[in-house]
Amino acid sequence: MKHLAGGIVLVAVSASFGLATSQPRGPPNQRRFKWEETKHIIAFGDYYTFVQGTAGYPGFSFIGDYRPGHLSFTPEELLTDKIVQGFGGTSADGPNCIEYLSGCAVEDGEWLPSECKMQLWNFAFAGADVSEQSTPLHAEYVVPLVNQTQQYLTWAEPVIGGHMKKERALVAIWIGINDISDTSKYNASLLHLYSDIMDSMFRNSIEPLYRSGYHNFLFLNLPPVDRTPANLLRSSPSPNKMMIEWWNEKLAGHVQDFSNSHNDATALLYDTNTFLNGVLDEPSMYGVHNITDFCPGYNNSTVLTDPGAFGCAPLDGYYWFNQGHITSHIHELIADDLRGFLESH
Ligand SMILES: *[C@@H]1O[C@H](CO)[C@@H](O)[C@H](O)[C@H]1NC(C)=O
Ligand SMILES: *[C@@H]1O[C@H](CO)[C@@H](O)[C@H](O)[C@H]1NC(C)=O
Ligand SMILES: *[C@@H]1O[C@H](CO)[C@@H](O)[C@H](O)[C@H]1NC(C)=O
Ligand SMILES: *[C@@H]1O[C@H](CO)[C@@H](O)[C@H](O)[C@H]1NC(C)=O
Ligand SMILES: *[C@@H]1O[C@H](CO)[C@@H](O)[C@H](O)[C@H]1NC(C)=O
């Protein structure tokens, strides 16, 4: 991983993209992002980031959904909406990465974001892709990323944005896990397609957030979903390692371009992929004992307290929670590593 001084941190990328030689720009005394001063995390993404809200679509969102008339909410609905922690609260039935990172709603129960020391406003929607212009909706109620940010800016920004010191807010985006899988069978040139998807994300989500005063961005790249239990059994995994590397290279390029053209913004790119491949390569170093399979009882609430009833070891020892999602323990490992990355910036 390469740390540059100008507000961008690059992950190792293929030399053919020439990013390693790019120079940081911008005035030397510009305002710098400081993790220690961060008070708000505004999150967008998919099931890996989703948190259940008491005003959310059950199993899918913190608030609202994509059906006509359901994207909006009143100030009252937003301010009384609580994050639910516990079975069904996340894709791991326990705290996820963004909850561990913020420290908000980590304990079982229901939590108002506004009462957390670091507030977590999480508009991620389970099953989301970047945009329905590029890939079909997984269901009519799934809010694509470009519409999550639209939802935030239209209905949440007037309520909470005005009270926020935006230099102390961090926008966190983790997306692409559904896109990479949905497009893996497309005949189109995938590199062009990924580029189009990124263009759409930066044009429709990042620029509008920037114009609204949010200048600190954190991007997480794709985890190694080429190593899911199902993919391990396939002679040609789908998505495969190359697709994931292409997506991550395109993301790095777009983050760099954004950083170059916005001198007063900080755009950080965390290399989830390298970290998690490291966990999969040396699981015992991380207290992980099973990287090939998941516990078949994952969808029964008793599995958290009595995994043995399903023939399983305690879930913290598993990398995979189910076919495509990681356990809460892996989310915590990412959050710990990510915190170090943010602190060292
Ligand atoms: C979702 O966002 C896209 C891109 O900004 C926009 O074209 C589309 O109209 C939005 N969908 C809805 C239902 O507002
Ligand atoms: C992709 O291309 C192959 C070979 O030309 C063709 O057989 C297949 O039907 C195409 N698939 C789609 C979804 O267009
Ligand atoms: C969950 O597991 C318990 C104990 O194995 C069992 O009694 C119960 O029927 C299961 N519930 C469902 C909905 O599968
Ligand atoms: C869990 O999944 C199994 C197999 O798909 C299914 O038979 C069972 O009903 C599910 N249990 C719950 C509680 O959803
Ligand atoms: C991994 O977990 C599955 C499901 O609990 C189990 O069947 C399998 O034996 C485990 N593998 C190892 C290496 O422990």
Short mmCIF file of C-alpha atoms and ligand atoms in Angstrom, two decimals:
data_model
loop_
_atom_site.label_atom_id
_atom_site.label_comp_id
_atom_site.label_asym_id
_atom_site.label_seq_id
_atom_site.Cartn_x
_atom_site.Cartn_y
_atom_site.Cartn_z
CA MET A 1 0.00 0.00 0.00
CA LYS A 2 1.27 3.42 -0.94
CA HIS A 3 0.59 6.51 1.14
CA LEU A 4 0.83 9.79 -0.75
CA ALA A 5 0.84 13.21 0.87
CA GLY A 6 -1.85 14.87 -1.23
CA GLY A 7 -5.00 13.47 0.26
CA ILE A 8 -5.10 10.15 -1.53
CA VAL A 9 -3.83 6.78 -0.48
CA LEU A 10 -3.36 4.35 -3.28
CA VAL A 11 -3.43 0.64 -3.06
CA ALA A 12 -0.98 -1.29 -5.12
CA VAL A 13 -2.25 -1.27 -8.67
CA SER A 14 -1.06 -2.76 -11.90
CA ALA A 15 1.77 -0.78 -13.43
CA SER A 16 -0.11 -0.68 -16.73
CA PHE A 17 -2.44 1.89 -15.18
CA GLY A 18 0.52 4.08 -14.27
CA LEU A 19 -1.02 5.16 -10.98
CA ALA A 20 2.00 4.48 -8.85
CA THR A 21 3.83 7.37 -10.48
CA SER A 22 1.01 9.92 -10.15
CA GLN A 23 1.92 12.97 -8.09
CA PRO A 24 -0.24 14.41 -5.33
CA ARG A 25 -1.55 17.92 -6.03
CA GLY A 26 -3.06 20.74 -4.04
CA PRO A 27 -1.90 23.48 -1.69
CA PRO A 28 0.35 22.14 1.10
CA ASN A 29 -1.69 23.83 3.84
CA GLN A 30 -5.12 22.63 2.74
CA ARG A 31 -7.41 21.25 5.39
CA ARG A 32 -6.57 17.65 6.13
CA PHE A 33 -8.94 14.90 7.10
CA LYS A 34 -8.33 13.66 10.63
CA TRP A 35 -9.91 10.42 11.77
CA GLU A 36 -9.58 11.44 15.43
CA GLU A 37 -11.87 14.43 14.79
CA THR A 38 -14.50 12.51 12.85
CA LYS A 39 -17.98 12.83 14.38
CA HIS A 40 -20.23 11.51 11.62
CA ILE A 41 -20.04 8.63 9.19
CA ILE A 42 -22.45 8.77 6.25
CA ALA A 43 -22.51 5.30 4.70
CA PHE A 44 -23.75 3.95 1.39
CA GLY A 45 -23.51 0.48 -0.10
CA ASP A 46 -25.04 -2.99 -0.17
CA TYR A 47 -25.75 -5.90 2.19
CA TYR A 48 -22.18 -5.82 3.57
CA THR A 49 -22.89 -2.30 4.92
CA PHE A 50 -26.68 -2.36 5.46
CA VAL A 51 -28.07 -1.89 8.95
CA GLN A 52 -31.68 -2.55 9.92
CA GLY A 53 -33.62 0.54 10.97
CA THR A 54 -36.91 0.53 12.84
CA ALA A 55 -38.21 2.65 9.88
CA GLY A 56 -36.44 0.49 7.31
CA TYR A 57 -37.54 -2.19 4.87
CA PRO A 58 -37.23 -5.42 6.91
CA GLY A 59 -33.96 -7.16 6.08
CA PHE A 60 -32.90 -4.44 3.65
CA SER A 61 -32.55 -0.88 4.94
CA PHE A 62 -32.18 1.70 7.68
CA ILE A 63 -34.95 3.82 6.17
CA GLY A 64 -37.27 3.66 3.17
CA ASP A 65 -37.12 1.75 -0.10
CA TYR A 66 -37.26 2.28 -3.87
CA ARG A 67 -40.98 1.79 -4.52
CA PRO A 68 -42.68 4.99 -5.65
CA GLY A 69 -43.32 7.19 -2.62
CA HIS A 70 -41.21 5.08 -0.27
CA LEU A 71 -37.82 6.76 -0.77
CA SER A 72 -38.85 9.88 1.16
CA PHE A 73 -39.22 10.31 4.91
CA THR A 74 -40.13 13.09 7.30
CA PRO A 75 -37.60 14.73 9.67
CA GLU A 76 -39.46 13.03 12.53
CA GLU A 77 -39.13 9.59 10.90
CA LEU A 78 -35.41 10.12 10.38
CA LEU A 79 -34.70 11.42 13.87
CA THR A 80 -36.64 8.64 15.64
CA ASP A 81 -35.35 5.83 13.41
CA LYS A 82 -33.21 3.41 15.43
CA ILE A 83 -30.52 1.02 14.28
CA VAL A 84 -31.45 -2.53 15.29
CA GLN A 85 -28.57 -4.72 16.44
CA GLY A 86 -29.13 -8.46 16.74
CA PHE A 87 -30.36 -11.34 14.58
CA GLY A 88 -31.47 -9.92 11.20
CA GLY A 89 -29.81 -6.57 11.90
CA THR A 90 -27.01 -7.03 9.36
CA SER A 91 -25.80 -9.53 6.74
CA ALA A 92 -23.83 -11.26 9.52
CA ASP A 93 -26.48 -11.18 12.28
CA GLY A 94 -24.00 -9.22 14.37
CA PRO A 95 -22.18 -5.90 14.09
CA ASN A 96 -20.77 -5.18 10.65
CA CYS A 97 -17.65 -3.31 9.58
CA ILE A 98 -19.15 0.18 9.55
CA GLU A 99 -20.77 -0.35 12.95
CA TYR A 100 -17.50 -1.58 14.45
CA LEU A 101 -15.63 1.31 12.84
CA SER A 102 -18.02 3.96 14.17
CA GLY A 103 -18.68 2.18 17.46
CA CYS A 104 -22.35 3.03 16.88
CA ALA A 105 -25.00 0.33 17.63
CA VAL A 106 -22.45 -2.41 18.33
CA GLU A 107 -24.31 -3.80 21.34
CA ASP A 108 -27.56 -5.75 20.95
CA GLY A 109 -30.62 -3.51 21.06
CA GLU A 110 -31.98 -0.42 19.30
CA TRP A 111 -29.90 2.74 18.96
CA LEU A 112 -30.51 6.31 17.79
CA PRO A 113 -27.62 7.39 15.53
CA SER A 114 -27.79 10.88 17.04
CA GLU A 115 -26.93 9.46 20.46
CA CYS A 116 -23.78 7.69 19.31
CA LYS A 117 -20.42 9.33 20.07
CA MET A 118 -19.61 8.92 16.40
CA GLN A 119 -22.92 9.09 14.56
CA LEU A 120 -23.63 6.52 11.88
CA TRP A 121 -26.11 7.57 9.18
CA ASN A 122 -26.33 4.48 7.02
CA PHE A 123 -28.26 4.51 3.75
CA ALA A 124 -26.84 1.25 2.38
CA PHE A 125 -29.48 -1.07 0.94
CA ALA A 126 -29.17 -4.87 0.84
CA GLY A 127 -28.87 -6.16 -2.72
CA ALA A 128 -27.82 -2.80 -4.19
CA ASP A 129 -25.83 -2.26 -7.35
CA VAL A 130 -24.50 1.16 -8.38
CA SER A 131 -27.25 2.08 -10.83
CA GLU A 132 -30.20 0.51 -12.60
CA GLN A 133 -28.85 2.09 -15.80
CA SER A 134 -26.08 -0.56 -15.72
CA THR A 135 -27.60 -3.60 -14.03
CA PRO A 136 -31.19 -4.65 -13.26
CA LEU A 137 -32.62 -4.18 -9.77
CA HIS A 138 -32.51 -7.31 -7.59
CA ALA A 139 -36.07 -6.37 -6.52
CA GLU A 140 -38.34 -3.39 -7.15
CA TYR A 141 -37.69 -2.06 -3.65
CA VAL A 142 -33.87 -2.17 -3.77
CA VAL A 143 -32.34 1.33 -3.77
CA PRO A 144 -29.28 1.56 -6.05
CA LEU A 145 -26.25 3.44 -4.76
CA VAL A 146 -26.83 6.50 -6.94
CA ASN A 147 -30.33 6.74 -5.46
CA GLN A 148 -29.16 6.16 -1.88
CA THR A 149 -27.10 9.35 -2.13
CA GLN A 150 -30.04 11.10 -3.82
CA GLN A 151 -32.27 9.94 -0.94
CA TYR A 152 -29.76 11.23 1.61
CA LEU A 153 -29.26 14.61 -0.05
CA THR A 154 -32.98 15.18 -0.68
CA TRP A 155 -34.46 14.17 2.68
CA ALA A 156 -31.69 13.76 5.28
CA GLU A 157 -29.37 16.60 4.33
CA PRO A 158 -31.91 19.33 5.22
CA VAL A 159 -32.51 17.67 8.60
CA ILE A 160 -29.03 16.69 9.79
CA GLY A 161 -26.60 18.21 7.28
CA GLY A 162 -27.08 21.77 8.53
CA HIS A 163 -26.14 20.79 12.09
CA MET A 164 -23.01 18.97 11.04
CA LYS A 165 -19.48 20.31 10.90
CA LYS A 166 -18.88 18.71 7.52
CA GLU A 167 -15.10 18.73 7.82
CA ARG A 168 -15.73 16.24 10.64
CA ALA A 169 -17.94 13.99 8.49
CA LEU A 170 -16.65 11.02 6.54
CA VAL A 171 -18.60 9.57 3.62
CA ALA A 172 -17.95 5.82 3.40
CA ILE A 173 -18.79 3.85 0.27
CA TRP A 174 -18.48 0.09 -0.16
CA ILE A 175 -20.16 -1.08 -3.34
CA GLY A 176 -19.64 -3.43 -6.30
CA ILE A 177 -20.15 -6.88 -4.83
CA ASN A 178 -23.49 -7.25 -6.61
CA ASP A 179 -22.31 -5.41 -9.74
CA ILE A 180 -19.32 -7.71 -10.21
CA SER A 181 -21.46 -10.77 -9.84
CA ASP A 182 -24.39 -9.52 -11.96
CA THR A 183 -22.10 -8.51 -14.84
CA SER A 184 -19.82 -11.57 -14.70
CA LYS A 185 -21.82 -13.29 -17.45
CA TYR A 186 -22.14 -10.25 -19.68
CA ASN A 187 -20.55 -10.46 -23.09
CA ALA A 188 -19.63 -6.77 -23.03
CA SER A 189 -16.10 -5.56 -22.49
CA LEU A 190 -16.01 -5.67 -18.72
CA LEU A 191 -13.31 -3.02 -18.38
CA HIS A 192 -15.47 -0.54 -20.28
CA LEU A 193 -18.52 -1.57 -18.33
CA TYR A 194 -16.77 -1.12 -14.96
CA SER A 195 -15.55 2.27 -16.12
CA ASP A 196 -19.09 3.32 -17.08
CA ILE A 197 -20.40 2.16 -13.70
CA MET A 198 -17.70 4.17 -11.88
CA ASP A 199 -18.43 7.24 -14.04
CA SER A 200 -22.04 6.97 -13.01
CA MET A 201 -21.13 6.63 -9.33
CA PHE A 202 -18.82 9.66 -9.33
CA ARG A 203 -21.19 11.79 -11.44
CA ASN A 204 -24.42 10.94 -9.63
CA SER A 205 -23.22 10.29 -6.07
CA ILE A 206 -19.77 11.67 -5.27
CA GLU A 207 -20.00 15.03 -7.09
CA PRO A 208 -23.39 15.93 -5.57
CA LEU A 209 -22.12 15.02 -2.09
CA TYR A 210 -18.99 17.10 -2.69
CA ARG A 211 -21.08 20.07 -3.86
CA SER A 212 -23.16 19.76 -0.67
CA GLY A 213 -20.02 20.26 1.39
CA TYR A 214 -18.85 16.70 2.04
CA HIS A 215 -15.15 16.63 1.25
CA ASN A 216 -13.93 13.49 3.06
CA PHE A 217 -14.48 10.21 1.26
CA LEU A 218 -13.54 6.65 2.08
CA PHE A 219 -13.85 3.94 -0.56
CA LEU A 220 -13.52 0.23 0.17
CA ASN A 221 -12.58 -1.96 -2.76
CA LEU A 222 -13.98 -5.40 -3.55
CA PRO A 223 -13.37 -8.28 -1.16
CA PRO A 224 -12.22 -11.64 -2.54
CA VAL A 225 -15.64 -12.98 -3.55
CA ASP A 226 -13.75 -15.18 -6.01
CA ARG A 227 -13.07 -17.35 -2.92
CA THR A 228 -16.65 -18.03 -1.73
CA PRO A 229 -17.48 -21.62 -0.76
CA ALA A 230 -19.30 -22.11 -4.10
CA ASN A 231 -16.42 -20.64 -6.11
CA LEU A 232 -13.90 -22.88 -4.37
CA LEU A 233 -15.72 -25.85 -5.89
CA ARG A 234 -15.83 -24.42 -9.41
CA SER A 235 -13.11 -24.88 -12.00
CA SER A 236 -13.88 -21.34 -13.21
CA PRO A 237 -15.05 -19.12 -10.35
CA SER A 238 -17.61 -16.44 -11.11
CA PRO A 239 -16.78 -13.65 -10.55
CA ASN A 240 -13.13 -14.51 -10.97
CA LYS A 241 -9.98 -12.95 -9.55
CA MET A 242 -9.22 -11.02 -12.71
CA MET A 243 -12.64 -9.35 -12.79
CA ILE A 244 -12.20 -8.27 -9.19
CA GLU A 245 -8.73 -6.90 -9.90
CA TRP A 246 -10.06 -4.99 -12.92
CA TRP A 247 -12.86 -3.46 -10.87
CA ASN A 248 -10.43 -2.49 -8.14
CA GLU A 249 -8.00 -0.95 -10.64
CA LYS A 250 -10.82 1.08 -12.20
CA LEU A 251 -11.91 2.21 -8.75
CA ALA A 252 -8.35 3.28 -7.87
CA GLY A 253 -8.14 5.24 -11.12
CA HIS A 254 -11.41 7.04 -10.49
CA VAL A 255 -10.51 7.86 -6.90
CA GLN A 256 -7.19 9.27 -8.12
CA ASP A 257 -8.89 11.35 -10.84
CA PHE A 258 -11.39 12.70 -8.33
CA SER A 259 -8.61 13.58 -5.92
CA ASN A 260 -6.57 15.31 -8.64
CA SER A 261 -9.49 17.46 -9.71
CA HIS A 262 -10.70 18.35 -6.17
CA ASN A 263 -7.79 19.85 -4.28
CA ASP A 264 -9.79 20.47 -1.11
CA ALA A 265 -11.14 16.93 -0.92
CA THR A 266 -9.66 13.86 0.73
CA ALA A 267 -10.36 10.58 -1.02
CA LEU A 268 -9.06 7.50 0.73
CA LEU A 269 -9.04 4.05 -0.77
CA TYR A 270 -8.86 1.15 1.65
CA ASP A 271 -7.59 -2.11 0.19
CA THR A 272 -10.14 -4.55 1.58
CA ASN A 273 -9.10 -7.10 -1.01
CA THR A 274 -5.46 -7.38 0.05
CA PHE A 275 -6.37 -7.45 3.72
CA LEU A 276 -9.00 -10.21 3.33
CA ASN A 277 -6.87 -12.30 0.99
CA GLY A 278 -4.28 -12.10 3.77
CA VAL A 279 -6.84 -13.42 6.26
CA LEU A 280 -7.79 -16.26 3.90
CA ASP A 281 -4.13 -17.12 3.32
CA GLU A 282 -3.21 -17.16 7.03
CA PRO A 283 -6.54 -17.70 8.82
CA SER A 284 -5.13 -19.07 12.07
CA MET A 285 -3.29 -15.77 12.65
CA TYR A 286 -6.73 -14.18 12.91
CA GLY A 287 -8.48 -16.86 14.96
CA VAL A 288 -10.28 -18.17 11.88
CA HIS A 289 -10.47 -21.95 11.43
CA ASN A 290 -12.90 -22.48 8.58
CA ILE A 291 -12.52 -20.66 5.25
CA THR A 292 -14.15 -23.21 2.97
CA ASP A 293 -17.66 -23.51 4.31
CA PHE A 294 -20.34 -21.85 6.38
CA CYS A 295 -22.60 -23.08 9.13
CA PRO A 296 -25.86 -24.40 7.60
CA GLY A 297 -27.81 -23.07 10.59
CA TYR A 298 -26.85 -19.45 9.83
CA ASN A 299 -30.50 -18.46 9.20
CA ASN A 300 -31.79 -19.66 12.56
CA SER A 301 -31.43 -17.22 15.47
CA THR A 302 -30.40 -20.01 17.85
CA VAL A 303 -27.22 -20.55 15.83
CA LEU A 304 -25.55 -17.60 17.56
CA THR A 305 -25.89 -19.16 21.01
CA ASP A 306 -25.98 -22.85 20.10
CA PRO A 307 -24.01 -23.52 16.90
CA GLY A 308 -23.43 -27.10 18.04
CA ALA A 309 -27.13 -27.84 17.41
CA PHE A 310 -26.35 -27.39 13.71
CA GLY A 311 -23.10 -29.36 13.85
CA CYS A 312 -21.04 -26.17 13.81
CA ALA A 313 -18.22 -24.65 15.80
CA PRO A 314 -18.74 -21.11 17.20
CA LEU A 315 -19.37 -18.78 14.25
CA ASP A 316 -16.42 -16.50 15.08
CA GLY A 317 -14.17 -19.26 13.79
CA TYR A 318 -15.72 -19.09 10.31
CA TYR A 319 -14.73 -16.72 7.54
CA TRP A 320 -18.03 -17.19 5.69
CA PHE A 321 -21.36 -16.53 7.37
CA ASN A 322 -23.30 -17.93 4.42
CA GLN A 323 -22.86 -18.39 0.65
CA GLY A 324 -21.71 -14.85 -0.04
CA HIS A 325 -21.33 -12.96 3.22
CA ILE A 326 -18.66 -12.83 5.91
CA THR A 327 -19.11 -13.34 9.64
CA SER A 328 -19.26 -10.50 12.13
CA HIS A 329 -15.78 -11.54 13.31
CA ILE A 330 -14.38 -10.82 9.83
CA HIS A 331 -16.22 -7.48 9.80
CA GLU A 332 -14.49 -6.65 13.08
CA LEU A 333 -11.07 -7.60 11.68
CA ILE A 334 -11.63 -5.28 8.72
CA ALA A 335 -12.77 -2.45 11.00
CA ASP A 336 -9.66 -2.81 13.19
CA ASP A 337 -7.33 -2.75 10.21
CA LEU A 338 -9.28 0.09 8.59
CA ARG A 339 -9.09 2.16 11.80
CA GLY A 340 -5.31 1.80 11.75
CA PHE A 341 -5.29 2.90 8.11
CA LEU A 342 -7.43 5.97 8.92
CA GLU A 343 -5.37 6.87 11.99
CA SER A 344 -2.10 6.63 10.09
CA HIS A 345 -3.34 8.96 7.41
C1 LIG B 1 -31.91 7.28 -9.47
O1 LIG B 1 -30.73 8.04 -9.76
C2 LIG B 1 -30.49 8.23 -11.15
C3 LIG B 1 -29.14 8.91 -11.30
O2 LIG B 1 -29.09 10.09 -10.57
C4 LIG B 1 -31.65 9.03 -11.75
O3 LIG B 1 -31.45 9.16 -13.14
C5 LIG B 1 -32.96 8.32 -11.47
O4 LIG B 1 -34.04 9.12 -11.92
C6 LIG B 1 -33.12 8.04 -9.97
N1 LIG B 1 -34.32 7.26 -9.73
C7 LIG B 1 -35.38 7.76 -9.10
C8 LIG B 1 -36.54 6.84 -8.93
O5 LIG B 1 -35.42 8.90 -8.67
C1 LIG B 2 -22.41 -14.35 -25.44
O1 LIG B 2 -21.65 -14.76 -26.55
C2 LIG B 2 -21.71 -16.16 -26.82
C3 LIG B 2 -20.72 -16.48 -27.95
O2 LIG B 2 -20.84 -15.55 -29.00
C4 LIG B 2 -23.15 -16.53 -27.14
O3 LIG B 2 -23.24 -17.92 -27.40
C5 LIG B 2 -24.05 -16.16 -25.98
O4 LIG B 2 -25.41 -16.42 -26.29
C6 LIG B 2 -23.90 -14.70 -25.64
N1 LIG B 2 -24.63 -14.42 -24.39
C7 LIG B 2 -25.40 -13.36 -24.24
C8 LIG B 2 -26.07 -13.23 -22.90
O5 LIG B 2 -25.58 -12.53 -25.10
C1 LIG B 3 -34.14 -23.28 14.78
O1 LIG B 3 -33.42 -24.25 15.44
C2 LIG B 3 -34.09 -24.78 16.57
C3 LIG B 3 -33.11 -25.67 17.32
O2 LIG B 3 -32.38 -26.47 16.42
C4 LIG B 3 -35.32 -25.54 16.12
O3 LIG B 3 -36.03 -26.03 17.22
C5 LIG B 3 -36.18 -24.58 15.36
O4 LIG B 3 -37.27 -25.28 14.80
C6 LIG B 3 -35.41 -23.88 14.26
N1 LIG B 3 -36.24 -22.88 13.68
C7 LIG B 3 -36.41 -22.77 12.40
C8 LIG B 3 -37.35 -21.67 11.97
O5 LIG B 3 -35.85 -23.45 11.57
C1 LIG B 4 -33.08 -21.79 6.69
O1 LIG B 4 -32.73 -22.34 5.44
C2 LIG B 4 -33.24 -23.61 5.22
C3 LIG B 4 -32.66 -24.15 3.94
O2 LIG B 4 -32.75 -23.20 2.91
C4 LIG B 4 -34.77 -23.57 5.23
O3 LIG B 4 -35.30 -24.84 5.06
C5 LIG B 4 -35.24 -22.98 6.57
O4 LIG B 4 -36.63 -22.79 6.55
C6 LIG B 4 -34.57 -21.63 6.83
N1 LIG B 4 -34.91 -21.18 8.17
C7 LIG B 4 -35.26 -19.92 8.42
C8 LIG B 4 -35.52 -19.59 9.86
O5 LIG B 4 -35.39 -19.07 7.55
C1 LIG B 5 -16.18 -26.03 7.94
O1 LIG B 5 -17.50 -25.88 8.35
C2 LIG B 5 -18.42 -26.82 7.82
C3 LIG B 5 -19.80 -26.43 8.31
O2 LIG B 5 -19.84 -26.33 9.70
C4 LIG B 5 -17.99 -28.23 8.24
O3 LIG B 5 -18.86 -29.17 7.64
C5 LIG B 5 -16.57 -28.49 7.79
O4 LIG B 5 -16.13 -29.74 8.25
C6 LIG B 5 -15.65 -27.39 8.33
N1 LIG B 5 -14.32 -27.57 7.80
C7 LIG B 5 -13.24 -27.54 8.58
C8 LIG B 5 -11.95 -27.69 7.88
O5 LIG B 5 -13.32 -27.39 9.78
#
